[in-house]
XYZ file of C-alpha atoms in Angstrom:
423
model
C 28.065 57.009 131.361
C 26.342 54.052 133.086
C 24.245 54.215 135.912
C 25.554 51.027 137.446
C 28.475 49.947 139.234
C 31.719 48.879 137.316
C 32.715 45.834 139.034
C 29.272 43.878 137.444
C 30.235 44.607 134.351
C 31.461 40.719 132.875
C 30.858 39.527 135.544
C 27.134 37.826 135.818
C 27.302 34.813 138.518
C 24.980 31.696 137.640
C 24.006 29.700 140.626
C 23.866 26.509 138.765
C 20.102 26.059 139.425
C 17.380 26.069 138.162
C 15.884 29.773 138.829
C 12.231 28.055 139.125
C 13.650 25.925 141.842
C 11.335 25.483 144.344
C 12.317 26.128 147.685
C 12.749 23.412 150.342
C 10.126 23.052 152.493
C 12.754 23.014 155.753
C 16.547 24.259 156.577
C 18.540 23.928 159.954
C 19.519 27.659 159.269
C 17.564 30.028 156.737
C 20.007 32.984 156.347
C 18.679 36.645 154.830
C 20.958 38.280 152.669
C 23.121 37.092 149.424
C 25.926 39.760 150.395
C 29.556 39.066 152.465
C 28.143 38.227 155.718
C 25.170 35.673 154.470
C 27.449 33.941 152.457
C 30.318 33.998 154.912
C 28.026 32.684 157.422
C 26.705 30.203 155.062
C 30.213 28.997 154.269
C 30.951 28.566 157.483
C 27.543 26.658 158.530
C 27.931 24.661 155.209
C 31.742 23.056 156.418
C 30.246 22.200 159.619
C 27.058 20.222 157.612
C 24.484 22.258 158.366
C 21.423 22.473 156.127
C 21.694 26.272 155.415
C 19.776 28.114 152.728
C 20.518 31.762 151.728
C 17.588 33.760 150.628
C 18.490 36.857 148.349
C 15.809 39.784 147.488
C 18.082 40.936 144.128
C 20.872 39.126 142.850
C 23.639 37.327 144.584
C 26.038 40.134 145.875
C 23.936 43.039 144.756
C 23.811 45.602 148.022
C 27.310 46.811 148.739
C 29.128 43.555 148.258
C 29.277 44.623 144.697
C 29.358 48.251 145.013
C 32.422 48.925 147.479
C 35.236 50.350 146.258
C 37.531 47.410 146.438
C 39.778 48.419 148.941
C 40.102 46.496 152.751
C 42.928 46.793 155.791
C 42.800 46.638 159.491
C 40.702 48.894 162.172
C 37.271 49.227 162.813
C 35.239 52.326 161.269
C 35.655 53.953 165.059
C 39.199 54.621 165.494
C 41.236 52.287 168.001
C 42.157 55.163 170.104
C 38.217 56.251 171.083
C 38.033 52.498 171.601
C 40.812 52.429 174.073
C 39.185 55.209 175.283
C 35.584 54.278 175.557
C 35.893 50.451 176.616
C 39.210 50.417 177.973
C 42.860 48.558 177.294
C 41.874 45.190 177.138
C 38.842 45.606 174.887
C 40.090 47.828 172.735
C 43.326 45.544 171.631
C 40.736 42.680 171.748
C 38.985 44.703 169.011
C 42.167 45.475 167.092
C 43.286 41.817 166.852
C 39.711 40.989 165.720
C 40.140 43.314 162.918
C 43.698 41.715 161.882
C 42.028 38.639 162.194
C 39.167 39.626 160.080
C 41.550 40.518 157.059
C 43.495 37.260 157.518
C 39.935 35.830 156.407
C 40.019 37.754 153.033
C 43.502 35.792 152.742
C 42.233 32.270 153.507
C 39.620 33.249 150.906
C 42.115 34.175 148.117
C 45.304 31.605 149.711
C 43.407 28.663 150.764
C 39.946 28.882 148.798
C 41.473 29.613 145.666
C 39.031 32.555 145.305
C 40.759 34.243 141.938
C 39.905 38.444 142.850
C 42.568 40.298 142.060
C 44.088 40.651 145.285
C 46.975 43.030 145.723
C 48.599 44.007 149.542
C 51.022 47.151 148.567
C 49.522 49.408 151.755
C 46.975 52.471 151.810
C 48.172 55.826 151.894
C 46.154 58.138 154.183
C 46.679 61.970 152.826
C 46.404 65.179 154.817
C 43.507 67.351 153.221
C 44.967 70.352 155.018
C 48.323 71.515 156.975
C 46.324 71.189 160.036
C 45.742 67.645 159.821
C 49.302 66.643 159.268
C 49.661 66.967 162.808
C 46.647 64.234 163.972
C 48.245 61.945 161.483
C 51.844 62.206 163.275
C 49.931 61.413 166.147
C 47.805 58.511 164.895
C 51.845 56.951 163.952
C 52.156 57.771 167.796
C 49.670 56.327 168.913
C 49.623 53.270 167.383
C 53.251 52.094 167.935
C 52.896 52.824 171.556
C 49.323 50.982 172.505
C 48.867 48.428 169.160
C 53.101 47.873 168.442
C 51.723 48.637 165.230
C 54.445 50.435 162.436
C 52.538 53.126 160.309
C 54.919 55.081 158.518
C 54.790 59.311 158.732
C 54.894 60.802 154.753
C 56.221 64.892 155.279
C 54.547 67.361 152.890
C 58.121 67.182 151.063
C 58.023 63.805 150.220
C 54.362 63.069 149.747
C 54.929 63.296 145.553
C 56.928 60.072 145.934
C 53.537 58.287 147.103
C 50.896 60.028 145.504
C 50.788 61.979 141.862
C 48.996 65.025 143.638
C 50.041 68.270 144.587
C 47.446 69.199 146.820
C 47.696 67.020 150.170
C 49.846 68.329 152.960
C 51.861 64.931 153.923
C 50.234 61.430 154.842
C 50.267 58.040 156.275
C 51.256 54.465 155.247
C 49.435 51.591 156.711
C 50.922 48.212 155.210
C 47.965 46.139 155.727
C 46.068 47.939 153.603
C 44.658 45.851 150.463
C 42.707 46.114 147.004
C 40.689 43.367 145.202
C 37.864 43.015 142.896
C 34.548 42.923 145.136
C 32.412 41.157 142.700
C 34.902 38.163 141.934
C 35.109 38.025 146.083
C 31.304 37.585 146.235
C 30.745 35.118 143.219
C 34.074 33.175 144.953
C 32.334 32.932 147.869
C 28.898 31.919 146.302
C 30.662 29.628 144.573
C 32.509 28.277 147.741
C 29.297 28.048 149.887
C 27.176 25.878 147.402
C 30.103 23.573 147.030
C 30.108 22.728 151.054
C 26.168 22.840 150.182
C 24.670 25.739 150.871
C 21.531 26.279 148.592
C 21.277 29.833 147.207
C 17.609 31.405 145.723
C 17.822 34.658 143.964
C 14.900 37.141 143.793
C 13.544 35.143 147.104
C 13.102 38.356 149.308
C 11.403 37.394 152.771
C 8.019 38.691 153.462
C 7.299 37.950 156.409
C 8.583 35.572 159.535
C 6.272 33.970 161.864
C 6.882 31.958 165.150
C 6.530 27.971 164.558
C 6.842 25.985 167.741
C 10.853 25.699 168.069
C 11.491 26.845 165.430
C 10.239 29.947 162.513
C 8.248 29.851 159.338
C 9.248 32.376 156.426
C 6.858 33.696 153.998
C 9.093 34.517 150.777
C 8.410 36.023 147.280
C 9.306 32.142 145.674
C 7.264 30.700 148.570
C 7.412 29.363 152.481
C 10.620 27.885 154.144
C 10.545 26.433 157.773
C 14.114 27.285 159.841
C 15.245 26.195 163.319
C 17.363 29.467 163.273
C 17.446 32.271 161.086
C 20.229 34.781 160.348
C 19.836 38.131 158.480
C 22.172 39.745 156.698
C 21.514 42.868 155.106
C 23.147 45.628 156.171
C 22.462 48.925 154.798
C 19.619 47.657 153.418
C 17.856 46.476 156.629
C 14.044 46.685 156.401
C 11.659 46.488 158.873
C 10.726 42.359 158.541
C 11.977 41.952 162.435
C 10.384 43.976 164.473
C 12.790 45.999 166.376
C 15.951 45.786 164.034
C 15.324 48.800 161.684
C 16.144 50.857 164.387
C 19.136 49.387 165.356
C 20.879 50.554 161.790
C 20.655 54.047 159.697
C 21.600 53.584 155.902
C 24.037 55.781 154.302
C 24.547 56.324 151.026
C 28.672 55.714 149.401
C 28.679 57.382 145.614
C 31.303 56.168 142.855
C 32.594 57.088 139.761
C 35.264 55.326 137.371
C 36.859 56.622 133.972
C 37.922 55.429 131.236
C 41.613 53.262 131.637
C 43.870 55.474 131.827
C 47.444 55.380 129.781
C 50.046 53.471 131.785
C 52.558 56.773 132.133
C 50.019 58.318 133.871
C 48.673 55.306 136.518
C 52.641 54.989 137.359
C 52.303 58.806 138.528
C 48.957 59.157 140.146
C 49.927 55.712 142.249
C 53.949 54.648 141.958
C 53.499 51.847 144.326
C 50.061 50.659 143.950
C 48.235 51.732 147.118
C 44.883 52.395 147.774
C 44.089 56.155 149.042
C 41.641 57.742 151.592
C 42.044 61.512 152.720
C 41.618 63.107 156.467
C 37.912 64.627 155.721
C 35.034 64.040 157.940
C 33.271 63.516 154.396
C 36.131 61.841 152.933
C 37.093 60.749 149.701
C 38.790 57.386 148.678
C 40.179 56.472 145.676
C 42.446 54.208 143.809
C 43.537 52.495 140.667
C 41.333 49.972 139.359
C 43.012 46.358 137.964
C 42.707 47.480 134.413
C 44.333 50.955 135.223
C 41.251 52.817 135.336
C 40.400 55.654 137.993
C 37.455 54.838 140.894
C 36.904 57.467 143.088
C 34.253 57.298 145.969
C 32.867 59.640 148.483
C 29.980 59.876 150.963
C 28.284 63.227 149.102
C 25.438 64.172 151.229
C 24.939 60.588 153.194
C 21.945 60.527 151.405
C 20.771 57.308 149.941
C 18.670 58.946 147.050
C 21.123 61.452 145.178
C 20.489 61.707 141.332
C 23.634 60.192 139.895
C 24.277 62.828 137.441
C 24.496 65.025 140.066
C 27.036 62.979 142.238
C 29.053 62.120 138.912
C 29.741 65.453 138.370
C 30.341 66.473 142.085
C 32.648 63.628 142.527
C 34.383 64.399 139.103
C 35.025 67.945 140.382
C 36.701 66.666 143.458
C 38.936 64.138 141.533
C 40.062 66.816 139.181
C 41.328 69.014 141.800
C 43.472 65.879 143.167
C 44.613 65.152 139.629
C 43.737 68.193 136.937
C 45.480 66.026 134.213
C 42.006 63.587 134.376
C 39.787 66.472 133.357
C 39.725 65.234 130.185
C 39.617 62.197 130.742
C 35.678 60.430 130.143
C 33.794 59.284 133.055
C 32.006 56.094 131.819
C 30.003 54.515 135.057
C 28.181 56.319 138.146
C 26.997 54.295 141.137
C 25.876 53.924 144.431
C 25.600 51.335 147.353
C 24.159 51.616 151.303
C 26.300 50.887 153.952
C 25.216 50.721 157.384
C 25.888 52.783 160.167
C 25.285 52.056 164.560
C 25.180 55.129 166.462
C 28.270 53.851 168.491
C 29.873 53.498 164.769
C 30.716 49.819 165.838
C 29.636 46.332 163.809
C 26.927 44.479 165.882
C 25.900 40.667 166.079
C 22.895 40.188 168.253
C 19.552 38.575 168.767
C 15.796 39.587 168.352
C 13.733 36.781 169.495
C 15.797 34.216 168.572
C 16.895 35.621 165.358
C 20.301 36.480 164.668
C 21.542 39.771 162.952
C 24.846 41.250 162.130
C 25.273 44.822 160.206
C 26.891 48.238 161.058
C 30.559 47.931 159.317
C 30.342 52.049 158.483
C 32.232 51.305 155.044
C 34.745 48.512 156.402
C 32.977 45.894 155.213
C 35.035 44.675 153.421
C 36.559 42.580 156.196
C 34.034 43.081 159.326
C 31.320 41.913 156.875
C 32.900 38.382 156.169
C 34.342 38.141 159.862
C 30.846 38.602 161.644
C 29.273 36.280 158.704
C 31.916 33.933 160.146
C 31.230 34.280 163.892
C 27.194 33.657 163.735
C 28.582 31.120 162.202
C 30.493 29.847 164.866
C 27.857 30.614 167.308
C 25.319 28.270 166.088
C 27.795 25.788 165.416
C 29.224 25.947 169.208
C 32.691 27.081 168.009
C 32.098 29.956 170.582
C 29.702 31.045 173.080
C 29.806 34.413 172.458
C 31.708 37.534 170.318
C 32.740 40.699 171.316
C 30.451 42.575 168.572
C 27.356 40.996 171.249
C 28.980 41.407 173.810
C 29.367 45.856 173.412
C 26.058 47.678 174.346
C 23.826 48.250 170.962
C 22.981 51.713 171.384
C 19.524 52.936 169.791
C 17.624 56.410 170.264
C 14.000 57.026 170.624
C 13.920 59.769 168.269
C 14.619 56.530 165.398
C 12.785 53.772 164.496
C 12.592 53.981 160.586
C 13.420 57.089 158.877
C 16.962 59.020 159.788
C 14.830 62.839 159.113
C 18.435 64.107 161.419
C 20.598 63.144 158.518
C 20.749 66.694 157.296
C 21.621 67.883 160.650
C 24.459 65.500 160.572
C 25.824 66.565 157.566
C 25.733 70.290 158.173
C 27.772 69.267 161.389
C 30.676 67.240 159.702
C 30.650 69.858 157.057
C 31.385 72.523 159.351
C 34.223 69.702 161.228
C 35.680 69.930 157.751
C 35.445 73.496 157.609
C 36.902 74.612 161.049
C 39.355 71.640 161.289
């Protein structure tokens, strides 16, 4: 079993530089972060000729860009209807269609860009974990058709085998946008894509430190110093505290993931008849879904720990996946991984500025498409394309009991474990 995630495997990406390459002295844009939103950003900045360099710590794509489970739709990680609820009718539609408009990104990617990542749009299937939830999924179909116009379809406990080779989820619901891909071949594609338009990309080039330069900023780096009239970073989960000010603005959470071994054909067509990617109704939910070559990832927040020995979550996340499916007990799990993903405390992405310097992070494990759609609107931003986005435009809610490590995360997972318990 390897301690690394599947989707690298085969899949190396070479920049087509030099990796002593020194780096330019001066960029219009310096952007922090080799994941979705850098490069999306960088793409964008790139097609508008702008001198934009993207400075990655690791390896292009090596935070969650590589380690997500593959699977994107439509929504926001905070549900439309607290939206509605929080910032009112207009907003909260505004928010919807930015989500739609986010995946139709993904599209242009694959569609336009030629980006080869095994996209496939057969729908997600959302499963009831108990008989209790059944009832909040009816009303998520409700609620849906009558504010968004939007057709999800109601699965009864009765007919749930046709969707789902499971016996133990009480009923579900089909979303059609829902979408699975390879997450690796999406990030290369779109390394690929960004040096074309001419974006320069450094690898192990982590920034050190930034410091004020007239107009402008200069960035110490681990390859050297770059001068940048604007600076973007990108990272996420794996926010640090370089700006002063922005660590506290995200808490990293840890997303645990386990494949087997390809399973025989028979037995994908049972577990998933019509090729959908699955999530159940927990608080600490699990998601899951068939791989391209037919093998079985299944993901799950554990403890929302980043740290967890993954032996340990292997075999926790095995146990759950056998209870779904007790014919893959036998069945060899050969990689266990993790990845961060960032969380706001108002559970919404964010695009801001911190003297000058742009950041955008907080997808809550729908990064998939928020990630490349805020890359895209800093983007746009520096460019002039638009004066302003709604992720700035929301309040960006921090508490002074945070400012670098989350010590409540325990608390919060004794809570949600007792939501899943009593719901």
């Amino acid at each position: 079993m390897e301690s690394t995630s599947y989707w690298n495997g085969g899949n190396s990406y070479k920049l087509g530089q030099d990796d002593g390459e020194v780096l330019p002295k001066k960029a219009d844009v310096v952007v922090i972060g080799g994941g979705y939103t850098g490069l999306s950003a960088a793409r964008t900045l790139a097609q508008s000729n702008i001198d934009v360099v993207v400075l990655e710590r690791n390896t292009i794509g090596w935070g969650a860009s590589s380690r997500n489970a593959g699977m994107t739709g439509c929504g926001l990680k905070l549900g439309a209807p607290t939206i509605f609820k929080r910032y009112g009718q207009e907003i909260g539609t505004a928010f919807w269609q930015l989500s739609l408009d986010a995946l139709e990104l993904i599209k242009e990617l694959v569609n336009q860009e030629g980006i080869a990542c095994d996209w496939q749009q057969n729908g997600d299937l959302g499963v009831a974990y108990k008989a209790s939830h059944y009832d909040d999924l009816r009303d998520r179909v409700e609620w849906h058709e009558k504010y968004l116009g939007h057709q999800l379809h109601l699965i009864s406990p009765v007919d749930i085998q046709a969707e789902i080779g499971s016996e133990v989820y009480y009923g579900g619901v089909i979303g059609g946008h829902g979408a699975g891909l390879h997450p690796v071949k999406l990030v290369h594609g779109l390394a690929q894509k960004a040096q074309q338009y001419g974006a320069r990309l450094f690898e192990k080039a982590g920034a050190l430190k930034i410091e004020k330069n007239g107009s402008g900023y200069l960035l110490q780096t681990a390859r050297g110093s770059i001068g940048a009239d604007n600076i973007i970073v990108a990272t996420n989960g794996y926010t640090d505290r370089l700006v002063s000010g922005l660590k506290s603005k995200i808490i990293p959470v840890g997303s645990y993931s386990i494949v087997t071994e390809p399973l025989a054909e028979e037995l994908q067509k049972k577990i998933s008849p019509n090729g959908r990617g699955f999530w159940d109704s927990k608080w600490f939910l699990n998601y899951f879904r068939l791989t391209p070559d037919g093998r079985m990832l299944w993901g799950g927040r554990n403890n929302l720990s980043t740290d967890l020995d993954l032996a340990q979550s292997a075999r926790i996340l095995q146990s759950q996946m056998v209870r779904a499916f007790p014919e893959l007990a036998g069945i060899p799990v050969t990689h266990t991984w993790t990845g961060q993903l960032g969380l706001t405390f108002d559970l919404l992405p964010h695009i801001g500025q911190i003297d000058g310097i742009y950041y955008a992070f907080g997808y809550g494990g729908h990064g998939l498409h928020t990630a490349l759609y805020a890359g895209r609107e800093i983007a746009f931003l520096l460019t002039g394309h638009k004066s302003s986005s709604l992720f700035m435009e929301i309040p960006h809610q921090t508490y002074f009991f945070y400012r670098d490590k989350p010590w409540f995360m325990p608390l919060a997972v004794q809570y949600y474990r007792l939501k899943d318990w009593f719901s």
